[in-house]
Short mmCIF file of C-alpha atoms and ligand atoms in Angstrom, two decimals:
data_model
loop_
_atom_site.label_atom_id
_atom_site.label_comp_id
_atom_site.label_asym_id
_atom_site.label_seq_id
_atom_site.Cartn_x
_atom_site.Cartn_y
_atom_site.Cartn_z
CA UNK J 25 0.00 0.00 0.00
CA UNK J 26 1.05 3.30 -0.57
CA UNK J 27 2.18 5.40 2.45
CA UNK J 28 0.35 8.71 2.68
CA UNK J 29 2.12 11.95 2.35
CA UNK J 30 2.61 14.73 4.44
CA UNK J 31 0.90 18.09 2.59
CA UNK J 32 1.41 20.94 5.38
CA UNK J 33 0.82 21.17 8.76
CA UNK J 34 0.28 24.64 11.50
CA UNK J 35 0.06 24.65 14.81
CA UNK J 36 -3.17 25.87 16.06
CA UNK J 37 -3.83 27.92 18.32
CA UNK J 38 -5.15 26.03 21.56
CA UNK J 39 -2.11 23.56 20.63
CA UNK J 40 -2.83 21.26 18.68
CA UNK J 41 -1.82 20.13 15.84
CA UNK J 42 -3.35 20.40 11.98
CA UNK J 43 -2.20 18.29 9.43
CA UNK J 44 -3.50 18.05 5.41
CA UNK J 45 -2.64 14.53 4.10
CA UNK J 46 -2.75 12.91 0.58
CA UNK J 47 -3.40 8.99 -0.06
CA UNK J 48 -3.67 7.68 -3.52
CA UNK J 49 -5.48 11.11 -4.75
CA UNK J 50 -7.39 11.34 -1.48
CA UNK J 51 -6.90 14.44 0.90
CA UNK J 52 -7.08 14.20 4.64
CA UNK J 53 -8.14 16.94 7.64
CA UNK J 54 -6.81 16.02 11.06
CA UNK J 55 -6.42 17.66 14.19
CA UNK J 56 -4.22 15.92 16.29
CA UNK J 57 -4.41 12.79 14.50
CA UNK J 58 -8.60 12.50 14.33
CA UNK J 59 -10.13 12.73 10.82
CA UNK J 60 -11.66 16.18 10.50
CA UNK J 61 -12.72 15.66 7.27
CA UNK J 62 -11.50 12.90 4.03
CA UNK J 63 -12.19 13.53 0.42
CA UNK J 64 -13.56 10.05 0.15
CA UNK J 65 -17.00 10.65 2.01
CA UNK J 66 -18.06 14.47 0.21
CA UNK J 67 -21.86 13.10 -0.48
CA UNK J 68 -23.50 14.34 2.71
CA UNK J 69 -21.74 17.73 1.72
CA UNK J 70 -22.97 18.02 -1.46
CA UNK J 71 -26.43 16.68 -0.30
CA UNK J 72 -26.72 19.48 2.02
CA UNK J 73 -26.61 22.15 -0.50
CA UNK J 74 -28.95 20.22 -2.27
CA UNK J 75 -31.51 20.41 1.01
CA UNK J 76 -31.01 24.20 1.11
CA UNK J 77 -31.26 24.83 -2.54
CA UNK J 78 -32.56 22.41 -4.54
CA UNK J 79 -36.47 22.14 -5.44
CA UNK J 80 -39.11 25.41 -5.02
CA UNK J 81 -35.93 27.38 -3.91
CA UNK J 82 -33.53 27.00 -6.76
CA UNK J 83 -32.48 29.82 -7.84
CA UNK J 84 -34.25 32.40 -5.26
CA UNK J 85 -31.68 32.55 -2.54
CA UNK J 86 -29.74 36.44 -2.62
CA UNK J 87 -27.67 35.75 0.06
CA UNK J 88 -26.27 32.56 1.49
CA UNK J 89 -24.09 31.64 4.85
CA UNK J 90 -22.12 28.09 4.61
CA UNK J 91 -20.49 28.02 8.21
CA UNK J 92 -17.14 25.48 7.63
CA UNK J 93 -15.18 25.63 4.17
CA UNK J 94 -13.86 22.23 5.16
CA UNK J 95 -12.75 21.13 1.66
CA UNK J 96 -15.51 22.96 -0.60
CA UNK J 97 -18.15 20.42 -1.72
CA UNK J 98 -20.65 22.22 -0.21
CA UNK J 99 -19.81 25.82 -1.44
CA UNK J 100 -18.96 24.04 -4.77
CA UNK J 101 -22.85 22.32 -5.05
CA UNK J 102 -24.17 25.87 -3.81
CA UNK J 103 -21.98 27.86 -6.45
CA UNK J 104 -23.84 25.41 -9.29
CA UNK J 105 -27.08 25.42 -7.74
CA UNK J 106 -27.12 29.85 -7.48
CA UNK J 107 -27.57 32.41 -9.90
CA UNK J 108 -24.60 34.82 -10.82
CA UNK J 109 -26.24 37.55 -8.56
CA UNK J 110 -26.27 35.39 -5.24
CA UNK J 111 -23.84 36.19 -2.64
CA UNK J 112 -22.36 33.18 -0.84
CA UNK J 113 -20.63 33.94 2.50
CA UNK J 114 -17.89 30.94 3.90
CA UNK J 115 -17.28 31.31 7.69
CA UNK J 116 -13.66 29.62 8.17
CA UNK J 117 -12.40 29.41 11.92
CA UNK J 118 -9.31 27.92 10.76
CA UNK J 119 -6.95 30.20 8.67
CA UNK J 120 -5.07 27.42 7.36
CA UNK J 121 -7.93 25.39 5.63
CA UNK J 122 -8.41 27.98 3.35
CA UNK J 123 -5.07 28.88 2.90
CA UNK J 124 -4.81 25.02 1.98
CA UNK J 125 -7.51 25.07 -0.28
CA UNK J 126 -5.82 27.82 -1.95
CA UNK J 127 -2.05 26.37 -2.46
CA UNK J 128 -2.84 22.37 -2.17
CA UNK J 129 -6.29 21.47 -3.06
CA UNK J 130 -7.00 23.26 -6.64
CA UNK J 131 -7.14 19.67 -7.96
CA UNK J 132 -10.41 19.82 -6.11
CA UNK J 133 -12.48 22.52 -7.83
CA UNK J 134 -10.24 24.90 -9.31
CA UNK J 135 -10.38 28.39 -7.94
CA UNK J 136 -13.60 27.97 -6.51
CA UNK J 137 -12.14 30.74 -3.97
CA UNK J 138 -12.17 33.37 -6.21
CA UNK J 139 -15.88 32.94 -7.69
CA UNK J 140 -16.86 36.46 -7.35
CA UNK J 141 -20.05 35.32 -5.58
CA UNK J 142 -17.61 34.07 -2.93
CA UNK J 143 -17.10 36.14 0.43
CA UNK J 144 -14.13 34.68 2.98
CA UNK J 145 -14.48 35.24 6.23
CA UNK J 146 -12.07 34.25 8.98
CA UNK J 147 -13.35 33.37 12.43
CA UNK J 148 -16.78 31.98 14.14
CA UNK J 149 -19.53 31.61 12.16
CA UNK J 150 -21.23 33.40 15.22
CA UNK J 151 -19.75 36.38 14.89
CA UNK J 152 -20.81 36.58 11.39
CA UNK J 153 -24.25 35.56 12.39
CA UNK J 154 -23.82 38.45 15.17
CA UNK J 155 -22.55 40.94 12.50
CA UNK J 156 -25.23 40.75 9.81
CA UNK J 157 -28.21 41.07 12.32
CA UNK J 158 -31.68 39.84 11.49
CA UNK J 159 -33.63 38.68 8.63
CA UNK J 160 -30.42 38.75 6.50
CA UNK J 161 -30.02 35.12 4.97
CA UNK J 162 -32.19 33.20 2.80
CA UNK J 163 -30.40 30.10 3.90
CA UNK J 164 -27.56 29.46 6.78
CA UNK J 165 -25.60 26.06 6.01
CA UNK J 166 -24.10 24.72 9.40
CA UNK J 167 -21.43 21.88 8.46
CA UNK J 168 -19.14 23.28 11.38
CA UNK J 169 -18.76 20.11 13.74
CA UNK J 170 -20.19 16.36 14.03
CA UNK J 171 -23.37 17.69 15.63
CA UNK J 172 -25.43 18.79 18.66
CA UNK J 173 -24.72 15.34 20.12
CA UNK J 174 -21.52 14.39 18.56
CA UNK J 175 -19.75 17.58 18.70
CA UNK J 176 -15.98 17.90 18.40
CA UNK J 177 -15.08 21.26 19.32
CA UNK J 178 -16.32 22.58 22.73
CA UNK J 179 -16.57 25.94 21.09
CA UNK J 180 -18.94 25.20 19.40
CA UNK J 181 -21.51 24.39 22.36
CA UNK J 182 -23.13 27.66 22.06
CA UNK J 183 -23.51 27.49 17.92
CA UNK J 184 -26.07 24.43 18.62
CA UNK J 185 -27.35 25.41 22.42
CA UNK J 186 -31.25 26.77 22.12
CA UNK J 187 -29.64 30.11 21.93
CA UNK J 188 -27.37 29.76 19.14
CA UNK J 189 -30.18 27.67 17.65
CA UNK J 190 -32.26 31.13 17.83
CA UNK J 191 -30.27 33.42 16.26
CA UNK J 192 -29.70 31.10 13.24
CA UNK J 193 -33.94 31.41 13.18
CA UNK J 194 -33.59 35.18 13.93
CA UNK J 195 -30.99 35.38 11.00
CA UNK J 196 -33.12 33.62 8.43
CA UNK J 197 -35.80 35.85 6.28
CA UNK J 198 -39.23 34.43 6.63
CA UNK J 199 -39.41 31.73 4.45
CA UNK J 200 -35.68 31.32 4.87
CA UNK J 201 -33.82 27.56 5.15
CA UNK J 202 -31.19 26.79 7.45
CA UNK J 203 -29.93 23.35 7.20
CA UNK J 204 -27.49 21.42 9.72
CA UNK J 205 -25.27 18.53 9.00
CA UNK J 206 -25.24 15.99 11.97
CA UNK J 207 -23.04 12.56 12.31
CA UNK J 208 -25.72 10.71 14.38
CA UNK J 209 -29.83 11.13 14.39
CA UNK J 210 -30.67 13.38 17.32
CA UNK J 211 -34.27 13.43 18.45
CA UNK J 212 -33.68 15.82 21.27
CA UNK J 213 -31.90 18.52 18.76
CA UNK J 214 -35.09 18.11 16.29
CA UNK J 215 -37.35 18.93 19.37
CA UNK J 216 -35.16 22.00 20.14
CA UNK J 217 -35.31 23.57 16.20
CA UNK J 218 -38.98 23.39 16.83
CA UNK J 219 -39.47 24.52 19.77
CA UNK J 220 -37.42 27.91 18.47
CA UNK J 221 -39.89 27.67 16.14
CA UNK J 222 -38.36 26.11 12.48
CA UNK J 223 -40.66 23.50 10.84
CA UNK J 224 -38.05 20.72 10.78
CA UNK J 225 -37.39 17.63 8.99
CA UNK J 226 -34.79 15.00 9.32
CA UNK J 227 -33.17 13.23 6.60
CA UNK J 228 -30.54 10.46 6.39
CA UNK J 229 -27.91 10.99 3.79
CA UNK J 230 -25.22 8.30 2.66
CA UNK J 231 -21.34 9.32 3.49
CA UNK J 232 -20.28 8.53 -0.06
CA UNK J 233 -22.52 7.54 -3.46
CA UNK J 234 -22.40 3.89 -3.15
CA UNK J 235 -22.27 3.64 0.85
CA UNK J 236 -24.75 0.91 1.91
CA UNK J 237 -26.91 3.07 4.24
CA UNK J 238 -28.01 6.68 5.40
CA UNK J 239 -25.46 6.91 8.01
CA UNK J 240 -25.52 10.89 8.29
CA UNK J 241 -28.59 13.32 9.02
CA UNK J 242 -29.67 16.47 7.89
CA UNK J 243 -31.78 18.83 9.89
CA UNK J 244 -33.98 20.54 7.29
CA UNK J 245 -35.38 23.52 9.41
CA UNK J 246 -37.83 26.12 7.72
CA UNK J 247 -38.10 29.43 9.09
CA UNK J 248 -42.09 30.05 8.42
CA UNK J 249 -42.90 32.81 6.55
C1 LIG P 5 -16.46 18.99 8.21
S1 LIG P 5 -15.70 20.45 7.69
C2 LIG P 5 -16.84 21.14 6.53
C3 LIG P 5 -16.89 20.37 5.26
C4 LIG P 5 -17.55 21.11 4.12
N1 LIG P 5 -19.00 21.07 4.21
C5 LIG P 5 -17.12 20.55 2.79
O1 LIG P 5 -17.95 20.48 1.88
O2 LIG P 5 -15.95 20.21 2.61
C6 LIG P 5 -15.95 21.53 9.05
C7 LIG P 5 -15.27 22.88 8.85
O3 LIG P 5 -15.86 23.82 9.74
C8 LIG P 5 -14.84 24.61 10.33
N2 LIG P 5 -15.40 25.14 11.59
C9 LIG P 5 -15.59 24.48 12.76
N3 LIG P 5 -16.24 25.27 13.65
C10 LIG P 5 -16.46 26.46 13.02
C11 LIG P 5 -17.08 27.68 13.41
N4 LIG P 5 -17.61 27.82 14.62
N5 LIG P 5 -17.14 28.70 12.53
C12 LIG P 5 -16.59 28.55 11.27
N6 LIG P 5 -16.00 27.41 10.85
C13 LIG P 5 -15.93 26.38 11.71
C14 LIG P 5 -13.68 23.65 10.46
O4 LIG P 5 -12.47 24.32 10.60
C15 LIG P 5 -13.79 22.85 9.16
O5 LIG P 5 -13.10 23.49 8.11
#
């Protein structure tokens, strides 16, 4: 078997440490050794614009958050899915990943960076959420951790507490989507969309095309209008 090679790697700043891998083609994200994110499993990603986008509200969406750049499947799917006037807004908390996706990962999408749809923005996808105030986003995509239950990043707590659950609704426009990616079904974080008051649905979504089962969910929640 081939060994895997070493791409670049930063200290972060709690620590630990980041590392971008390649494997026969195949990119890896770890942080301190667990898998952040692979190239192999990018269907969920892509699925998840597809939630937010696809059906009654292709093509409507002005302005769009995506909260984790990750490796770009999901900003790539929302790029195809939007019209030339949309605005598409990538939270990044980690300065490296898309400094990565910029020198190492072209082979990916191309400069999918410099789509002049395409906003950057370092830091917490709260603070953004903070910064453009209420009623600004037709839809808010939250791929930032494993989930409300499965979460990897303590600082994230407060993104999927009832509060930061709330200002994703207050952030919506009526009639806005927000959809969350999650690594396990969680009845209680369902429950807590809707009692914030999103109309929520739950769907499973395969980790790669040909993967046996669903083993992923996406929280489908509907701002009413
Ligand atoms: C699983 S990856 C996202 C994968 C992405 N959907 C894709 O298509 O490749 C999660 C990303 O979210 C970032 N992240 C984690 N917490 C964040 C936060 N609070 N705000 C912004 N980005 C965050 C991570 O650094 C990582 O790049």
């Amino acid at each position: 078997m081939k060994p895997s090679k070493l791409v670049a790697e930063a200290k972060l700043p709690d620590g630990s440490l980041l590392s971008l891998r390649e494997h026969d083609g195949h990119h890896t994200l770890r942080v301190d050794g667990e898998l952040l994110m692979t190239t192999r499993a990018t269907a969920s990603e892509t699925a998840m614009a597809d939630s937010a986008l696809a059906g009654p509200a292709l093509g409507k969406a002005r302005k769009i958050l995506i909260g984790g750049l990750g490796f770009g499947y999901t900003l790539r799917r929302v790029l195809e899915l939007s019209t030339p006037e949309t605005k598409v807004v990538v939270a990044e908390l980690i300065p490296q990943v898309v400094e990565w996706n910029r020198q190492h990962l072209q082979s990916l999408h191309g400069p999918l960076l410099d789509d002049p749809r395409v906003e950057v923005v370092l830091g917490d996808v709260r603070a953004l959420l903070e910064r453009e105030g209420r009623m600004a986003w037709d839809a808010i995509l939250l791929d930032t951790d494993n989930g409300a239950s499965a979460m990897v990043d303590r600082r994230n707590k407060q993104l999927y507490s009832d509060d930061g659950l709330k200002a994703v609704h207050k952030a919506l426009k009526p009639g806005g989507r927000a959809v969350y990616w999650s690594a396990t079904r969680d009845e209680e974080f369902q429950a807590r969309l809707r009692e914030v008051g999103f109309l929520v649905e739950a769907s499973g979504v395969k980790a790669w095309a040909d993967a046996k089962r669903a083993s992923h969910t996406l929280y489908v929640a509907d701002r009413k209008r």
